[in-house]
Short mmCIF file of C-alpha atoms in Angstrom, two decimals:
data_model
loop_
_atom_site.label_atom_id
_atom_site.label_comp_id
_atom_site.label_asym_id
_atom_site.label_seq_id
_atom_site.Cartn_x
_atom_site.Cartn_y
_atom_site.Cartn_z
CA UNK A 1 3.95 -11.88 -8.57
CA UNK A 2 2.30 -11.09 -11.91
CA UNK A 3 -0.21 -8.56 -10.61
CA UNK A 4 -0.80 -6.58 -7.44
CA UNK A 5 -4.29 -5.38 -6.64
CA UNK A 6 -5.28 -6.79 -3.26
CA UNK A 7 -3.56 -7.81 -0.04
CA UNK A 8 -3.67 -11.53 -0.87
CA UNK A 9 -1.44 -10.92 -3.90
CA UNK A 10 1.51 -10.43 -1.49
CA UNK A 11 1.19 -13.84 0.10
CA UNK A 12 1.91 -14.11 3.84
CA UNK A 13 1.53 -10.59 5.22
CA UNK A 14 4.02 -11.06 8.04
CA UNK A 15 6.76 -11.81 5.50
CA UNK A 16 5.82 -8.75 3.43
CA UNK A 17 5.96 -6.57 6.54
CA UNK A 18 9.37 -7.95 7.50
CA UNK A 19 10.55 -7.21 3.97
CA UNK A 20 9.22 -3.66 4.24
CA UNK A 21 11.29 -2.96 7.35
CA UNK A 22 14.34 -4.60 5.78
CA UNK A 23 14.04 -2.28 2.78
CA UNK A 24 13.40 0.74 5.00
CA UNK A 25 16.69 -0.02 6.74
CA UNK A 26 18.55 -0.25 3.39
CA UNK A 27 16.59 1.19 0.46
CA UNK A 28 19.26 0.33 -2.13
CA UNK A 29 19.95 -3.27 -1.09
CA UNK A 30 18.18 -4.73 -4.12
CA UNK A 31 19.36 -2.20 -6.70
CA UNK A 32 20.71 -4.97 -8.91
CA UNK A 33 17.21 -6.33 -9.56
CA UNK A 34 16.17 -3.38 -11.70
CA UNK A 35 19.29 -3.00 -13.81
CA UNK A 36 18.30 -2.51 -17.47
CA UNK A 37 14.62 -2.85 -16.54
CA UNK A 38 11.96 -0.21 -17.18
CA UNK A 39 8.83 0.68 -15.23
CA UNK A 40 6.04 2.45 -17.09
CA UNK A 41 3.71 4.47 -14.86
CA UNK A 42 0.38 5.28 -16.52
CA UNK A 43 -1.82 7.98 -15.01
CA UNK A 44 -5.42 8.50 -16.01
CA UNK A 45 -5.78 10.80 -12.99
CA UNK A 46 -3.77 13.34 -11.02
CA UNK A 47 -1.21 12.24 -8.47
CA UNK A 48 1.42 13.58 -6.11
CA UNK A 49 2.43 10.96 -3.51
CA UNK A 50 1.79 7.97 -5.78
CA UNK A 51 3.80 9.44 -8.64
CA UNK A 52 6.75 10.52 -6.50
CA UNK A 53 6.90 7.50 -4.21
CA UNK A 54 6.55 4.94 -7.00
CA UNK A 55 9.18 6.60 -9.14
CA UNK A 56 11.55 6.84 -6.16
CA UNK A 57 10.98 3.18 -5.26
CA UNK A 58 11.72 2.09 -8.83
CA UNK A 59 14.89 4.20 -8.92
CA UNK A 60 16.00 2.75 -5.57
CA UNK A 61 15.72 -0.67 -7.22
CA UNK A 62 17.85 0.43 -10.18
CA UNK A 63 15.05 0.80 -12.73
CA UNK A 64 14.51 3.23 -15.56
CA UNK A 65 11.12 4.97 -15.35
CA UNK A 66 8.71 6.22 -18.02
CA UNK A 67 5.75 8.33 -16.88
CA UNK A 68 2.73 8.69 -19.16
CA UNK A 69 -0.04 11.17 -18.34
CA UNK A 70 -2.87 9.92 -20.52
CA UNK A 71 -4.75 13.23 -20.25
CA UNK A 72 -1.73 15.44 -20.97
CA UNK A 73 0.46 14.75 -23.96
CA UNK A 74 -1.09 11.50 -25.20
CA UNK A 75 -3.92 10.70 -27.58
CA UNK A 76 -7.30 10.60 -25.90
CA UNK A 77 -8.12 6.95 -25.29
CA UNK A 78 -11.38 5.12 -25.82
CA UNK A 79 -11.97 2.39 -23.24
CA UNK A 80 -15.28 0.88 -24.39
CA UNK A 81 -15.72 -1.85 -26.99
CA UNK A 82 -18.19 -1.43 -29.82
CA UNK A 83 -17.98 2.36 -29.87
CA UNK A 84 -17.93 4.18 -33.21
CA UNK A 85 -14.86 6.33 -32.68
CA UNK A 86 -16.05 9.49 -34.42
CA UNK A 87 -15.60 11.74 -31.39
CA UNK A 88 -12.56 13.27 -29.71
CA UNK A 89 -10.87 9.96 -28.83
CA UNK A 90 -8.24 9.03 -31.40
CA UNK A 91 -6.92 5.72 -30.07
CA UNK A 92 -8.42 2.68 -28.41
CA UNK A 93 -6.98 1.35 -25.19
CA UNK A 94 -6.84 -2.14 -26.73
CA UNK A 95 -4.20 -1.00 -29.22
CA UNK A 96 -2.48 1.40 -26.83
CA UNK A 97 -1.97 -1.19 -24.08
CA UNK A 98 0.10 -3.75 -26.03
CA UNK A 99 2.13 -0.89 -27.53
CA UNK A 100 2.92 0.35 -24.01
CA UNK A 101 3.95 -3.17 -23.08
CA UNK A 102 6.55 -3.15 -25.87
CA UNK A 103 8.52 -0.41 -24.10
CA UNK A 104 8.72 -1.65 -20.51
CA UNK A 105 9.08 -4.58 -18.14
CA UNK A 106 6.52 -3.57 -15.47
CA UNK A 107 3.41 -1.39 -15.63
CA UNK A 108 1.77 0.64 -12.87
CA UNK A 109 -1.75 1.93 -13.57
CA UNK A 110 -3.74 4.67 -11.85
CA UNK A 111 -7.38 5.02 -12.87
CA UNK A 112 -10.22 6.31 -10.68
CA UNK A 113 -13.87 5.32 -10.51
CA UNK A 114 -16.29 7.12 -12.79
CA UNK A 115 -18.86 6.98 -9.96
CA UNK A 116 -21.78 6.65 -12.39
CA UNK A 117 -21.86 2.91 -13.09
CA UNK A 118 -21.14 0.76 -10.04
CA UNK A 119 -20.95 -2.48 -12.01
CA UNK A 120 -18.39 -1.01 -14.42
CA UNK A 121 -16.27 0.47 -11.62
CA UNK A 122 -16.31 -2.61 -9.41
CA UNK A 123 -15.40 -4.84 -12.38
CA UNK A 124 -12.10 -2.89 -12.56
CA UNK A 125 -12.57 -2.68 -16.32
CA UNK A 126 -9.58 -0.47 -17.16
CA UNK A 127 -7.06 -2.20 -14.90
CA UNK A 128 -8.09 -5.66 -16.07
CA UNK A 129 -7.54 -4.65 -19.69
CA UNK A 130 -3.94 -3.84 -18.84
CA UNK A 131 -3.52 -7.17 -17.08
CA UNK A 132 -5.02 -9.04 -20.05
CA UNK A 133 -3.43 -7.25 -22.99
CA UNK A 134 -0.11 -5.68 -21.92
CA UNK A 135 1.90 -8.88 -21.61
CA UNK A 136 3.60 -7.38 -18.55
CA UNK A 137 3.20 -7.62 -14.78
CA UNK A 138 0.78 -4.90 -13.65
CA UNK A 139 0.30 -3.26 -10.28
CA UNK A 140 -2.41 -0.89 -9.08
CA UNK A 141 -1.43 2.70 -8.25
CA UNK A 142 -5.09 3.22 -7.22
CA UNK A 143 -8.03 1.89 -9.18
CA UNK A 144 -11.77 2.35 -9.25
CA UNK A 145 -12.16 0.34 -6.04
CA UNK A 146 -8.78 -0.15 -4.30
CA UNK A 147 -5.54 1.61 -3.38
CA UNK A 148 -3.32 -1.20 -2.08
CA UNK A 149 -0.02 0.71 -2.03
CA UNK A 150 -1.62 3.26 0.31
CA UNK A 151 -3.11 0.61 2.59
CA UNK A 152 0.20 -1.25 2.78
CA UNK A 153 1.93 2.00 3.80
CA UNK A 154 -0.81 2.63 6.36
CA UNK A 155 -0.19 -0.77 7.91
CA UNK A 156 3.57 -0.14 8.06
CA UNK A 157 2.87 3.19 9.79
CA UNK A 158 0.55 1.62 12.37
CA UNK A 159 3.11 -1.09 13.11
CA UNK A 160 5.78 1.57 13.69
CA UNK A 161 3.67 3.73 16.00
CA UNK A 162 1.48 1.33 17.95
CA UNK A 163 1.95 1.18 21.72
CA UNK A 164 -0.23 -1.88 22.39
CA UNK A 165 -0.09 -5.32 20.83
CA UNK A 166 -3.57 -5.11 19.31
CA UNK A 167 -4.45 -1.45 18.68
CA UNK A 168 -7.97 -0.23 18.13
CA UNK A 169 -8.06 1.37 14.67
CA UNK A 170 -11.05 3.43 13.57
CA UNK A 171 -11.83 4.22 9.95
CA UNK A 172 -14.13 7.23 10.05
CA UNK A 173 -16.07 8.87 7.25
CA UNK A 174 -15.79 12.67 7.15
CA UNK A 175 -17.59 15.27 5.00
CA UNK A 176 -16.30 16.56 1.68
CA UNK A 177 -17.38 18.99 -1.01
CA UNK A 178 -16.86 16.53 -3.87
CA UNK A 179 -17.91 12.96 -4.57
CA UNK A 180 -14.86 10.75 -3.95
CA UNK A 181 -14.24 7.06 -4.72
CA UNK A 182 -14.29 4.31 -2.11
CA UNK A 183 -10.84 2.99 -3.11
CA UNK A 184 -8.88 4.16 -0.05
CA UNK A 185 -11.41 3.07 2.60
CA UNK A 186 -11.99 -0.23 0.76
CA UNK A 187 -8.30 -1.10 0.80
CA UNK A 188 -7.74 0.21 4.32
CA UNK A 189 -10.49 -2.06 5.64
CA UNK A 190 -9.23 -5.00 3.61
CA UNK A 191 -5.65 -4.67 4.83
CA UNK A 192 -6.56 -4.07 8.47
CA UNK A 193 -8.67 -7.23 8.40
CA UNK A 194 -5.79 -9.17 6.88
CA UNK A 195 -3.40 -7.91 9.56
CA UNK A 196 -5.41 -9.78 12.23
CA UNK A 197 -3.63 -8.05 15.15
CA UNK A 198 -5.80 -4.95 14.62
CA UNK A 199 -9.20 -4.24 16.18
CA UNK A 200 -10.91 -2.47 13.27
CA UNK A 201 -14.02 -0.32 13.69
CA UNK A 202 -15.67 1.48 10.77
CA UNK A 203 -17.92 4.46 11.44
CA UNK A 204 -20.00 6.46 8.99
CA UNK A 205 -23.53 7.83 8.52
CA UNK A 206 -26.20 5.28 7.75
CA UNK A 207 -26.37 4.57 4.03
CA UNK A 208 -22.61 4.86 3.51
CA UNK A 209 -21.91 1.15 4.04
CA UNK A 210 -18.84 -0.13 2.19
CA UNK A 211 -18.97 -3.29 0.12
CA UNK A 212 -19.12 -6.27 2.52
CA UNK A 213 -16.17 -7.96 0.80
CA UNK A 214 -13.97 -5.13 2.08
CA UNK A 215 -15.64 -4.64 5.47
CA UNK A 216 -14.94 -8.27 6.35
CA UNK A 217 -14.92 -8.84 10.11
CA UNK A 218 -14.75 -5.17 11.06
CA UNK A 219 -17.33 -3.80 13.47
CA UNK A 220 -19.53 -1.09 11.99
CA UNK A 221 -20.60 1.62 14.46
CA UNK A 222 -22.91 4.43 13.33
CA UNK A 223 -22.31 6.48 16.48
CA UNK A 224 -19.00 8.22 15.82
CA UNK A 225 -18.34 9.00 19.47
CA UNK A 226 -18.80 5.38 20.50
CA UNK A 227 -16.49 4.32 17.69
CA UNK A 228 -13.75 6.75 18.77
CA UNK A 229 -13.80 5.77 22.43
CA UNK A 230 -10.47 4.20 23.39
CA UNK A 231 -9.11 4.27 19.83
CA UNK A 232 -5.36 4.16 19.27
CA UNK A 233 -5.53 5.30 15.64
CA UNK A 234 -8.10 7.42 13.80
CA UNK A 235 -8.04 7.11 10.01
CA UNK A 236 -10.26 9.81 8.49
CA UNK A 237 -11.42 9.59 4.89
CA UNK A 238 -14.39 10.74 2.87
CA UNK A 239 -16.09 8.46 0.38
CA UNK A 240 -19.16 8.97 -1.77
CA UNK A 241 -22.13 6.71 -1.32
CA UNK A 242 -21.09 3.14 -2.25
CA UNK A 243 -24.61 2.22 -3.36
CA UNK A 244 -24.67 -0.93 -1.23
CA UNK A 245 -28.00 -0.24 0.43
CA UNK A 246 -29.44 1.78 -2.49
CA UNK A 247 -27.83 1.36 -5.91
CA UNK A 248 -29.40 4.62 -7.13
CA UNK A 249 -27.24 6.51 -4.59
CA UNK A 250 -23.95 5.16 -5.97
CA UNK A 251 -21.33 7.87 -6.31
CA UNK A 252 -23.54 10.55 -4.79
CA UNK A 253 -23.05 12.81 -1.77
CA UNK A 254 -25.95 11.87 0.47
CA UNK A 255 -24.59 13.49 3.63
CA UNK A 256 -22.68 16.70 4.33
CA UNK A 257 -22.90 16.43 8.11
CA UNK A 258 -20.09 18.65 9.43
CA UNK A 259 -20.35 17.10 12.87
CA UNK A 260 -18.26 14.24 11.45
CA UNK A 261 -15.24 16.52 10.87
CA UNK A 262 -12.39 15.29 13.09
CA UNK A 263 -11.52 18.02 15.58
CA UNK A 264 -9.88 18.24 19.00
CA UNK A 265 -13.06 17.18 20.77
CA UNK A 266 -13.29 14.06 18.61
CA UNK A 267 -9.68 13.16 19.36
CA UNK A 268 -10.29 13.66 23.10
CA UNK A 269 -12.57 10.61 22.99
CA UNK A 270 -9.62 8.41 21.98
CA UNK A 271 -6.77 6.77 23.87
CA UNK A 272 -4.36 9.57 22.97
CA UNK A 273 -5.04 8.44 19.43
CA UNK A 274 -2.84 9.08 16.41
CA UNK A 275 -4.44 10.79 13.41
CA UNK A 276 -4.02 9.36 9.91
CA UNK A 277 -5.10 10.40 6.43
CA UNK A 278 -3.85 9.39 2.97
CA UNK A 279 -3.60 12.99 1.68
CA UNK A 280 -4.45 15.26 -0.03
CA UNK A 281 -6.82 16.46 2.68
CA UNK A 282 -9.36 19.26 2.69
CA UNK A 283 -8.60 21.03 5.96
CA UNK A 284 -11.55 21.93 8.15
CA UNK A 285 -13.78 19.58 6.17
CA UNK A 286 -12.10 16.25 6.89
CA UNK A 287 -9.95 17.43 9.81
CA UNK A 288 -9.29 20.69 11.61
CA UNK A 289 -5.95 22.49 11.46
CA UNK A 290 -5.12 21.80 15.09
CA UNK A 291 -5.55 18.03 14.71
CA UNK A 292 -3.57 17.59 11.51
CA UNK A 293 -0.79 19.81 12.87
CA UNK A 294 -0.68 18.14 16.28
CA UNK A 295 2.19 15.91 17.49
CA UNK A 296 -0.20 12.96 17.13
CA UNK A 297 -0.63 13.48 13.40
CA UNK A 298 1.05 10.77 11.31
CA UNK A 299 0.16 12.05 7.85
CA UNK A 300 3.79 12.80 6.87
CA UNK A 301 5.36 9.52 8.12
CA UNK A 302 2.42 7.76 6.47
CA UNK A 303 3.17 9.45 3.14
CA UNK A 304 6.89 8.64 3.49
CA UNK A 305 6.05 4.96 3.87
CA UNK A 306 4.51 4.96 0.40
CA UNK A 307 8.07 4.62 -0.94
CA UNK A 308 8.56 1.53 1.21
CA UNK A 309 5.31 -0.23 0.35
CA UNK A 310 5.93 0.33 -3.34
CA UNK A 311 9.52 -0.90 -3.06
CA UNK A 312 8.32 -4.25 -1.72
CA UNK A 313 5.80 -4.66 -4.53
CA UNK A 314 8.21 -3.74 -7.33
CA UNK A 315 10.94 -5.93 -5.81
CA UNK A 316 8.59 -8.92 -5.76
CA UNK A 317 7.64 -8.32 -9.40
CA UNK A 318 11.24 -7.96 -10.53
CA UNK A 319 12.14 -11.21 -8.77
CA UNK A 320 9.38 -12.98 -10.72
CA UNK A 321 10.53 -11.79 -14.17
#
């Protein structure tokens, strides 16, 4: 596996899931694979779970780890071609990337959407430069449009906690005070569709439609209560306007409807549903205190499974070296 961005990069999903549970049972089984190998983790944006879980996964596999915060302790990087570099950016990404590749065996990249230019974001411009110029296998630690390590962990969590063969899983939009990317909901929808044994429903205000390539075969329901009825899992997440129905709205907050906040009443519509969120979460915007602190909240087991999803990905990449 030379790159990891989307679910299809893993190959057969049932085999990847079996591998995840094998690794969860013995996290150090494949420690020999990473001996004398180095992972470089490159962050263009802040991180807590991704940084900690990826570093832990790499260490479990015997790797050395280098962490680079591009915005703290490195030269400011220019990402655009053709720019006269007479501003505050001292180095171009096209020189920095192959230099980074000299010092490692694998590269993980985290870079968010700018939310101003949909074409630029959805082209995954920054990530694809690393894939093209680093000379190393590259995996996404969240990009402008996807967060596959999170979605893989979400799927592991659902598999562990489901009580029916084909659970109803609802991805629900919730309000937020800031414009957020669509990466997490995009990947969640993509991976739930790929799982096949999941009944996926997506609910959000009109105008917040995700890109059809991620929605896939999911049912879109604009009535949140109807969507929640009989659900086994509720996955709450805010996203800014994806600009699908109106490109001019891309990256904007076009709804702040607080009635979409997941509270006890919302959860009462479900089939004793489990609550999920990728974290960090704005309490009492996305979800109320009582819901996230309830016995049905899976946010901590979900976060713990980030170590497992990442372990599978890094293992596959080490095996391909």
